[in-house]
Coordinates of C-alpha atoms and ligand atoms in Angstrom, one line a residue:
M69 CA 0.0 0.0 0.0
K70 CA 1.0 3.6 -0.7
V71 CA 0.2 6.0 2.1
L72 CA 0.0 9.8 2.1
V73 CA 0.2 11.6 5.5
I74 CA -0.8 15.3 5.4
G75 CA 0.9 17.8 7.7
G76 CA 4.4 18.6 8.8
G77 CA 4.6 18.6 12.6
G78 CA 5.6 16.2 15.4
R79 CA 2.2 14.6 15.2
E80 CA 2.7 13.7 11.5
H81 CA 6.2 12.3 12.2
A82 CA 4.7 10.1 14.9
I83 CA 1.9 9.0 12.4
C84 CA 4.5 8.2 9.7
S85 CA 6.5 6.1 12.3
S86 CA 3.5 4.1 13.2
V87 CA 2.4 3.6 9.6
K88 CA 5.9 2.4 8.8
K89 CA 5.6 -0.5 11.2
S90 CA 2.7 -1.9 9.1
K91 CA 3.7 -4.8 6.9
K92 CA 1.1 -3.7 4.3
V93 CA 2.8 -0.4 3.6
T94 CA 5.4 -0.2 0.8
K95 CA 5.8 3.6 0.5
I96 CA 4.9 6.6 2.6
F97 CA 4.6 10.2 1.4
C98 CA 4.3 13.2 3.7
A99 CA 3.0 16.6 2.6
P100 CA 4.8 18.8 3.3
G101 CA 6.6 16.9 6.1
N102 CA 9.8 17.9 7.9
A103 CA 13.4 16.7 8.3
G104 CA 12.3 13.8 10.5
T105 CA 9.6 12.5 8.1
A106 CA 12.2 12.7 5.3
G107 CA 14.0 9.8 7.0
I108 CA 11.0 7.4 6.7
A109 CA 8.8 9.0 4.0
E110 CA 9.2 10.9 0.8
N111 CA 8.4 14.6 1.5
V112 CA 6.1 16.2 -1.0
N113 CA 6.2 20.0 -1.4
I114 CA 2.4 20.5 -1.2
S115 CA 0.8 22.5 1.6
A116 CA -1.7 20.9 3.9
D117 CA -4.2 23.6 2.8
D118 CA -3.9 22.9 -0.9
L119 CA -6.8 20.4 -1.2
E120 CA -6.8 20.2 -5.0
G121 CA -3.0 19.8 -5.1
L122 CA -3.2 17.0 -2.6
M123 CA -6.0 15.3 -4.4
N124 CA -4.2 15.4 -7.7
F125 CA -1.1 14.0 -6.1
A126 CA -3.1 11.1 -4.6
I127 CA -4.6 10.3 -8.0
D128 CA -1.4 10.6 -9.9
N129 CA 0.5 8.4 -7.4
A130 CA -2.3 5.9 -6.9
I131 CA -2.3 6.5 -3.1
D132 CA -4.2 3.8 -1.3
L133 CA -4.7 5.6 2.0
T134 CA -4.4 9.3 3.1
I135 CA -4.3 10.3 6.7
V136 CA -5.0 13.9 7.6
G137 CA -3.0 15.5 10.5
P138 CA -4.2 19.2 11.0
E139 CA -7.7 20.5 11.4
A140 CA -7.8 23.1 8.6
P141 CA -8.0 20.7 5.6
L142 CA -10.7 18.7 7.5
T143 CA -12.9 21.7 8.2
A144 CA -12.3 22.8 4.5
G145 CA -13.8 19.4 3.4
I146 CA -10.8 17.4 2.2
V147 CA -12.4 14.2 3.2
D148 CA -15.5 14.9 1.1
L149 CA -13.3 15.8 -1.9
F150 CA -11.2 12.7 -1.7
T151 CA -14.2 10.4 -1.1
E152 CA -16.1 11.9 -4.1
N153 CA -13.0 11.0 -6.1
E154 CA -12.9 7.4 -4.8
L155 CA -9.8 7.9 -2.7
K156 CA -9.6 6.4 0.8
I157 CA -9.0 9.1 3.4
F158 CA -8.9 8.9 7.2
G159 CA -10.7 11.8 9.0
P160 CA -14.2 13.2 9.5
C161 CA -16.2 14.8 6.7
E162 CA -16.7 18.6 6.6
D163 CA -20.1 18.4 8.4
A164 CA -18.5 16.4 11.2
A165 CA -15.4 18.6 11.4
Q166 CA -17.6 21.5 12.6
M167 CA -17.1 19.9 16.0
E168 CA -13.7 21.7 15.9
G169 CA -14.6 24.4 13.4
S170 CA -17.4 25.9 15.4
K171 CA -17.6 26.1 19.2
I172 CA -21.3 27.1 18.9
F173 CA -22.1 24.0 16.9
T174 CA -20.4 21.8 19.5
K175 CA -21.9 23.5 22.5
N176 CA -25.4 23.2 21.1
L177 CA -24.9 19.5 20.3
L178 CA -23.6 18.9 23.8
K179 CA -26.6 20.7 25.4
K180 CA -29.1 19.0 23.2
N181 CA -27.7 15.6 24.2
N182 CA -27.2 16.3 27.9
I183 CA -23.5 15.8 27.6
P184 CA -21.7 17.5 30.5
T185 CA -20.0 20.8 29.6
A186 CA -19.7 24.4 31.0
E187 CA -22.9 26.5 31.0
F188 CA -22.7 29.0 28.2
G189 CA -24.3 31.7 26.1
E190 CA -23.8 32.2 22.3
F191 CA -23.7 35.6 20.6
D192 CA -23.5 36.9 17.1
S193 CA -23.3 40.6 18.1
E194 CA -21.6 42.7 20.7
K195 CA -24.7 44.2 22.5
P196 CA -26.3 41.0 23.8
A197 CA -22.8 39.6 24.8
L198 CA -22.2 42.7 26.9
E199 CA -25.7 42.4 28.5
Y200 CA -24.9 38.8 29.4
I201 CA -21.6 40.0 31.0
N202 CA -23.5 42.7 32.9
N203 CA -25.8 40.1 34.4
N204 CA -23.0 37.6 35.1
K205 CA -22.0 37.4 38.8
K206 CA -19.5 34.6 38.7
Y207 CA -15.8 35.1 37.8
P208 CA -13.6 33.9 36.1
V209 CA -15.6 33.6 32.9
V210 CA -14.3 32.3 29.6
V211 CA -14.8 34.2 26.3
K212 CA -14.2 32.2 23.1
A213 CA -14.1 33.0 19.4
D214 CA -16.5 30.5 17.6
G215 CA -14.2 29.5 14.7
L216 CA -10.7 28.2 14.3
A217 CA -8.1 30.6 15.8
A218 CA -5.0 28.4 15.8
G219 CA -5.6 27.5 19.5
K220 CA -5.6 31.2 20.5
G221 CA -9.2 32.3 20.5
V222 CA -9.9 31.5 24.2
I223 CA -9.7 34.3 26.8
I224 CA -10.0 33.6 30.6
C225 CA -11.4 36.8 32.2
Q226 CA -11.0 37.4 35.9
N227 CA -13.5 40.2 36.2
Q228 CA -16.2 42.1 34.4
Q229 CA -13.7 44.6 32.9
E230 CA -11.6 41.9 31.4
A231 CA -14.7 40.2 30.0
I232 CA -15.8 43.4 28.3
S233 CA -12.3 43.9 26.8
A234 CA -12.3 40.3 25.5
V235 CA -15.6 40.8 23.7
N236 CA -14.3 44.0 22.3
D237 CA -11.0 42.4 21.1
I238 CA -12.7 39.4 19.5
M239 CA -15.9 40.9 18.1
V240 CA -15.0 44.6 17.4
K241 CA -11.2 44.6 16.8
K242 CA -11.5 41.1 15.2
E243 CA -8.2 39.9 16.7
F244 CA -8.9 36.4 15.5
G245 CA -10.5 37.6 12.2
E246 CA -13.8 36.1 11.1
A247 CA -13.4 33.3 13.7
G248 CA -14.6 35.9 16.1
S249 CA -17.7 37.1 14.3
R250 CA -19.6 34.8 16.8
I251 CA -18.6 34.0 20.3
V252 CA -19.3 31.7 23.2
I253 CA -19.2 33.0 26.8
E254 CA -19.0 30.2 29.3
E255 CA -18.6 29.2 32.9
F256 CA -15.0 28.7 34.1
L257 CA -14.5 25.1 35.1
E258 CA -12.1 24.1 37.8
G259 CA -10.2 20.8 37.8
E260 CA -7.6 18.9 36.0
E261 CA -7.4 18.6 32.2
A262 CA -7.1 15.4 30.2
S263 CA -7.2 14.5 26.5
I264 CA -9.1 11.4 25.3
L265 CA -8.4 10.5 21.7
A266 CA -10.7 7.8 20.3
F267 CA -11.0 6.0 17.0
T268 CA -14.6 5.8 15.7
D269 CA -16.4 4.8 12.5
G270 CA -19.6 6.4 13.6
E271 CA -20.8 3.2 15.4
T272 CA -18.0 1.6 17.4
I273 CA -15.7 3.7 19.6
I274 CA -12.2 2.7 20.7
P275 CA -10.6 5.1 23.1
L276 CA -6.8 5.3 23.3
P277 CA -4.9 5.6 26.5
P278 CA -5.9 8.9 28.3
S279 CA -3.2 11.5 28.2
Q280 CA -2.3 15.0 29.5
D281 CA -0.8 17.8 27.6
H282 CA 1.3 20.5 29.3
K283 CA 0.3 23.8 27.7
R284 CA 2.3 26.5 29.5
I285 CA 5.9 27.3 28.4
F286 CA 7.5 27.1 31.9
D287 CA 7.8 24.5 34.7
N288 CA 5.0 24.3 37.2
D289 CA 2.5 25.5 34.5
E290 CA 3.8 29.1 34.5
G291 CA 4.1 31.5 31.6
P292 CA 2.1 31.9 28.4
N293 CA 0.2 29.1 26.6
T294 CA 1.9 27.2 23.8
G295 CA 0.9 24.6 21.3
G296 CA 1.9 22.0 24.0
M297 CA 5.3 21.4 25.6
G298 CA 5.0 17.8 26.4
A299 CA 2.6 15.0 27.2
Y300 CA 2.4 11.6 28.9
A301 CA 0.1 8.6 28.7
P302 CA -1.7 6.8 30.3
T303 CA -2.6 9.3 32.9
P304 CA -3.7 7.9 36.3
L305 CA -6.1 10.9 36.5
I306 CA -8.5 8.8 34.4
K307 CA -9.2 5.5 36.1
P308 CA -10.7 2.6 34.1
D309 CA -14.2 3.2 35.5
M310 CA -14.1 6.9 34.6
L311 CA -12.9 6.0 31.1
E312 CA -15.9 3.7 30.7
K313 CA -18.2 6.5 31.8
I314 CA -16.5 9.0 29.4
E315 CA -16.8 6.5 26.6
K316 CA -20.5 6.0 27.2
E317 CA -21.8 9.3 28.5
I318 CA -19.5 11.6 26.5
L319 CA -18.0 10.0 23.4
A320 CA -20.8 7.6 22.4
A321 CA -23.5 10.3 23.3
T322 CA -21.7 12.7 21.0
V323 CA -21.3 10.3 18.1
N324 CA -24.9 9.2 18.4
G325 CA -26.1 12.9 18.7
L326 CA -24.3 13.7 15.5
K327 CA -25.9 10.7 13.8
R328 CA -29.3 12.0 14.8
E329 CA -28.3 15.2 12.9
G330 CA -27.5 13.0 9.9
I331 CA -23.7 13.2 10.4
T332 CA -21.6 10.1 10.6
Y333 CA -18.3 10.8 12.4
R334 CA -15.4 8.8 11.1
G335 CA -11.8 9.4 12.3
I336 CA -10.2 10.4 15.5
L337 CA -12.5 12.2 18.0
Y338 CA -10.4 14.1 20.5
A339 CA -12.2 15.2 23.7
G340 CA -10.5 18.0 25.7
L341 CA -11.9 17.3 29.2
M342 CA -11.9 19.1 32.5
I343 CA -12.2 16.6 35.3
T344 CA -14.2 18.6 37.9
K345 CA -15.4 17.6 41.3
D346 CA -18.7 16.8 39.6
G347 CA -17.0 14.5 37.1
P348 CA -15.6 14.9 33.5
K349 CA -16.9 17.8 31.4
V350 CA -16.2 18.7 27.8
L351 CA -14.0 21.8 27.2
E352 CA -13.8 21.3 23.5
Y353 CA -13.7 18.7 20.7
N354 CA -10.9 18.4 18.2
V355 CA -11.5 16.4 15.0
R356 CA -7.9 15.1 14.6
F357 CA -5.0 13.6 16.5
G358 CA -3.6 15.9 19.2
D359 CA -0.2 17.4 19.2
P360 CA 1.8 16.4 21.3
E361 CA -0.6 13.7 22.6
T362 CA -0.1 11.6 19.4
Q363 CA 3.6 11.4 20.1
V364 CA 2.8 9.4 23.3
V365 CA -0.4 7.5 22.4
L366 CA 0.7 6.0 19.1
P367 CA 3.9 4.4 20.4
L368 CA 1.6 2.5 22.9
I369 CA -0.4 0.9 20.1
K370 CA 0.6 -2.7 19.4
S371 CA -1.8 -3.5 16.6
D372 CA -1.2 -2.6 12.9
I373 CA -2.5 1.0 12.8
V374 CA -3.2 0.9 9.1
D375 CA -5.8 -1.8 9.8
V376 CA -7.5 0.5 12.3
F377 CA -7.5 3.5 9.8
L378 CA -9.0 1.3 7.1
A379 CA -11.6 -0.1 9.6
C380 CA -12.7 3.4 10.5
I381 CA -13.1 4.4 6.8
E382 CA -15.0 1.2 5.9
G383 CA -17.3 1.2 9.0
K384 CA -15.7 -2.1 10.3
L385 CA -14.2 -0.9 13.6
N386 CA -16.2 -3.5 15.4
E387 CA -13.9 -6.1 13.8
I388 CA -10.8 -4.6 15.4
E389 CA -9.3 -5.8 18.7
L390 CA -7.0 -2.9 19.5
E391 CA -3.9 -4.1 21.4
I392 CA -2.2 -1.6 23.6
H393 CA 1.2 -2.1 25.2
N394 CA 1.1 -2.3 29.0
K395 CA 3.6 0.6 29.2
S396 CA 3.8 4.3 29.7
A397 CA 5.1 7.0 27.3
I398 CA 6.2 10.5 27.7
C399 CA 7.4 13.2 25.3
V400 CA 9.3 16.4 26.1
V401 CA 9.1 19.2 23.5
M402 CA 12.3 21.1 22.8
A403 CA 11.4 24.6 21.6
A404 CA 13.3 27.5 20.0
K405 CA 14.5 30.5 21.9
G406 CA 11.7 33.1 22.1
Y407 CA 8.9 30.6 21.6
P408 CA 5.9 31.1 22.0
G409 CA 6.7 34.6 21.0
A410 CA 8.9 35.5 18.0
Y411 CA 11.6 32.8 17.8
E412 CA 14.9 32.0 16.2
K413 CA 15.3 29.7 13.2
G414 CA 18.2 28.1 11.3
R415 CA 20.1 26.8 14.4
E416 CA 21.9 23.5 13.8
I417 CA 20.6 20.6 15.8
K418 CA 23.2 18.2 17.1
G419 CA 23.1 14.7 18.6
L420 CA 20.2 13.3 16.6
D421 CA 22.2 10.3 15.3
S422 CA 22.4 8.7 18.7
F423 CA 18.7 7.9 18.6
E424 CA 18.6 6.2 15.2
G425 CA 17.0 2.7 15.2
R426 CA 15.9 2.9 18.9
E427 CA 12.3 2.1 19.8
D428 CA 12.3 3.0 23.5
V429 CA 13.5 6.5 22.9
M430 CA 12.5 8.3 19.7
V431 CA 12.9 11.8 18.3
F432 CA 9.8 13.2 16.6
H433 CA 10.7 16.2 14.5
A434 CA 8.4 19.2 14.3
G435 CA 10.0 22.5 13.2
T436 CA 13.1 21.1 11.5
K437 CA 14.5 21.1 8.0
K438 CA 17.5 19.9 6.1
D439 CA 20.1 22.5 5.2
G440 CA 22.8 20.7 3.2
N441 CA 24.1 18.0 5.4
K442 CA 22.8 19.6 8.5
I443 CA 19.4 19.6 10.2
V444 CA 18.4 23.0 11.4
T445 CA 15.5 24.5 13.4
S446 CA 12.6 26.0 11.3
G447 CA 9.7 26.3 13.8
G448 CA 8.8 27.2 17.4
R449 CA 8.3 23.7 18.6
V450 CA 11.4 22.0 17.1
L451 CA 11.2 18.4 18.2
A452 CA 9.9 16.1 20.9
L453 CA 11.9 13.4 22.6
T454 CA 9.6 10.4 23.4
A455 CA 10.5 7.6 25.8
V456 CA 8.5 4.4 26.5
D457 CA 9.0 2.4 29.6
N458 CA 7.2 -0.1 31.9
T459 CA 6.2 2.7 34.3
I460 CA 5.7 6.4 34.0
D461 CA 8.5 7.0 36.4
G462 CA 10.8 4.9 34.3
A463 CA 9.7 6.8 31.2
I464 CA 10.3 10.2 32.9
K465 CA 13.8 9.1 34.0
K466 CA 14.7 7.8 30.6
V467 CA 13.6 10.9 28.7
Y468 CA 15.4 13.3 31.0
D469 CA 18.6 11.1 31.1
E470 CA 18.7 11.2 27.3
I471 CA 17.5 14.7 26.4
G472 CA 20.9 16.3 27.0
K473 CA 22.3 14.4 24.0
I474 CA 20.3 16.7 21.7
S475 CA 21.4 20.3 21.5
F476 CA 20.8 23.5 19.5
E477 CA 21.5 27.1 20.5
G478 CA 18.7 28.6 22.7
A479 CA 16.9 25.3 23.2
Q480 CA 14.3 25.4 25.9
F481 CA 12.2 22.5 27.4
R482 CA 10.2 21.8 30.5
H483 CA 11.8 19.7 33.3
D484 CA 8.5 18.6 34.9
I485 CA 6.6 16.7 32.1
G486 CA 4.7 13.8 33.6
K487 CA 5.4 14.8 37.2
R488 CA 1.8 15.5 37.9
A489 CA 1.0 11.8 37.3
G490 CA 2.4 11.3 40.8
K491 CA -0.4 13.4 42.4
Y492 CA -3.4 11.4 41.2
Ligands
AMP237 P1 -10.4 25.2 24.2 O1 -9.7 25.6 22.9 O2 -11.8 25.5 24.2 O3 -10.0 23.9 24.7 O4 -9.6 26.1 25.3 C1 -8.2 26.2 25.5 C2 -7.8 26.0 26.9 O5 -8.5 27.0 27.7 C3 -8.3 24.7 27.5 O6 -7.3 23.7 27.3 C4 -8.4 25.1 29.0 O7 -7.1 25.1 29.6 C5 -8.9 26.5 28.9 N1 -10.3 26.6 29.0 C6 -11.2 26.6 28.0 N2 -12.5 26.6 28.4 C7 -12.4 26.6 29.8 C8 -13.4 26.6 30.8 N3 -14.7 26.7 30.6 N4 -13.0 26.6 32.1 C9 -11.6 26.6 32.4 N5 -10.7 26.6 31.4 C10 -11.1 26.6 30.2
LIG238 N1 -2.7 19.3 22.3 C1 -3.6 20.3 21.9 C2 -4.0 20.1 20.5 O1 -3.6 19.3 19.8 O2 -4.9 20.9 20.1

């Protein structure tokens, strides 16, 4: 089989690595890929947003299976386009991808199906939003742009003044562009966050080991938010009985709710949850693999992942017995100096060779590219070192024992990834 992976981050490098383990696969392409994917796939210089270009490439190269990494092509309808052209593609159709593309769509679906989530109001103009804030007594409150805002359209407001400014920034100043022409204002939930990624074909749901992202740039969850500085799985925050409850009352309730709207969800359904004192509540849905959660959940899958992708597409997920290693995985992101603000590029990365061929410690590239014989930094999140071990403590020790082998000027990473596992 020939496989095309769309995207160019750490998540896509991890997807390519898992696909490569399949005996069915003879060739992998990655569009546009990075210096890491270049080692196991052929990088193709087509952007993840160029739907027509990707489709023509898939037709011309007789691609048997395409896997979509990022959300933008999904919300733009890449799955519908490929499917109309009889190409197999893993991911939800455009209607289903609204689950990430519109917070208002998701909040209403959750409410209609009694799925636990924060209380909210939805607004398409400033005046009623300000009235709602005027009547609101409880702070903090969360103001969110409805559409895709590259993970930035969420503002946590500590008081009325901040909430008024947030509405103004999003709806009047249009800081997130058209994504902010509608907004959600919602109750602030207290608790611990977890990510549940699940395979589904619209009928059967198979959750992957629960994980936790670490969004802030500095240790102890300090400093500004980032795309994610590290993750680990499975997290003991979600015990097996809670996972069962999440599967039934949240994931299945969502997939069935969508079905009643005439939408079959096929692909990865990623629930961002807050585990509150009243139980798990949905913060958001993403319609794709998480980054960096993918870098820790995929190495824990023992089964041939290509079989799972195909079963989701063909509506045969009930035939899959997903085998998971009884191990833990952790990944620590190394980021460029300045990230998440303006960051440096073009710094040579040294020490990558020492990880070649290893399965217990892997480097997943994100913002890297080849420059002659060198590999240099080309993004904010540069790479993630992932370690697998029998226990989370073992995995933590392994990753931090080895991370010093990789270096580039200005590299920054957190020293406490996975540490919070110890408190649950
Ligand atoms: P979202 O894109 O909706 O997941 O929001 C991004 C981040 O903002 C989440 O991962 C949470 O850390 C935080 N957040 C969003 N909504 C809430 C909420 N209702 N209560 C508390 N924190 C929230
Ligand atoms: N880990 C956050 C995300 O993938 O959106």
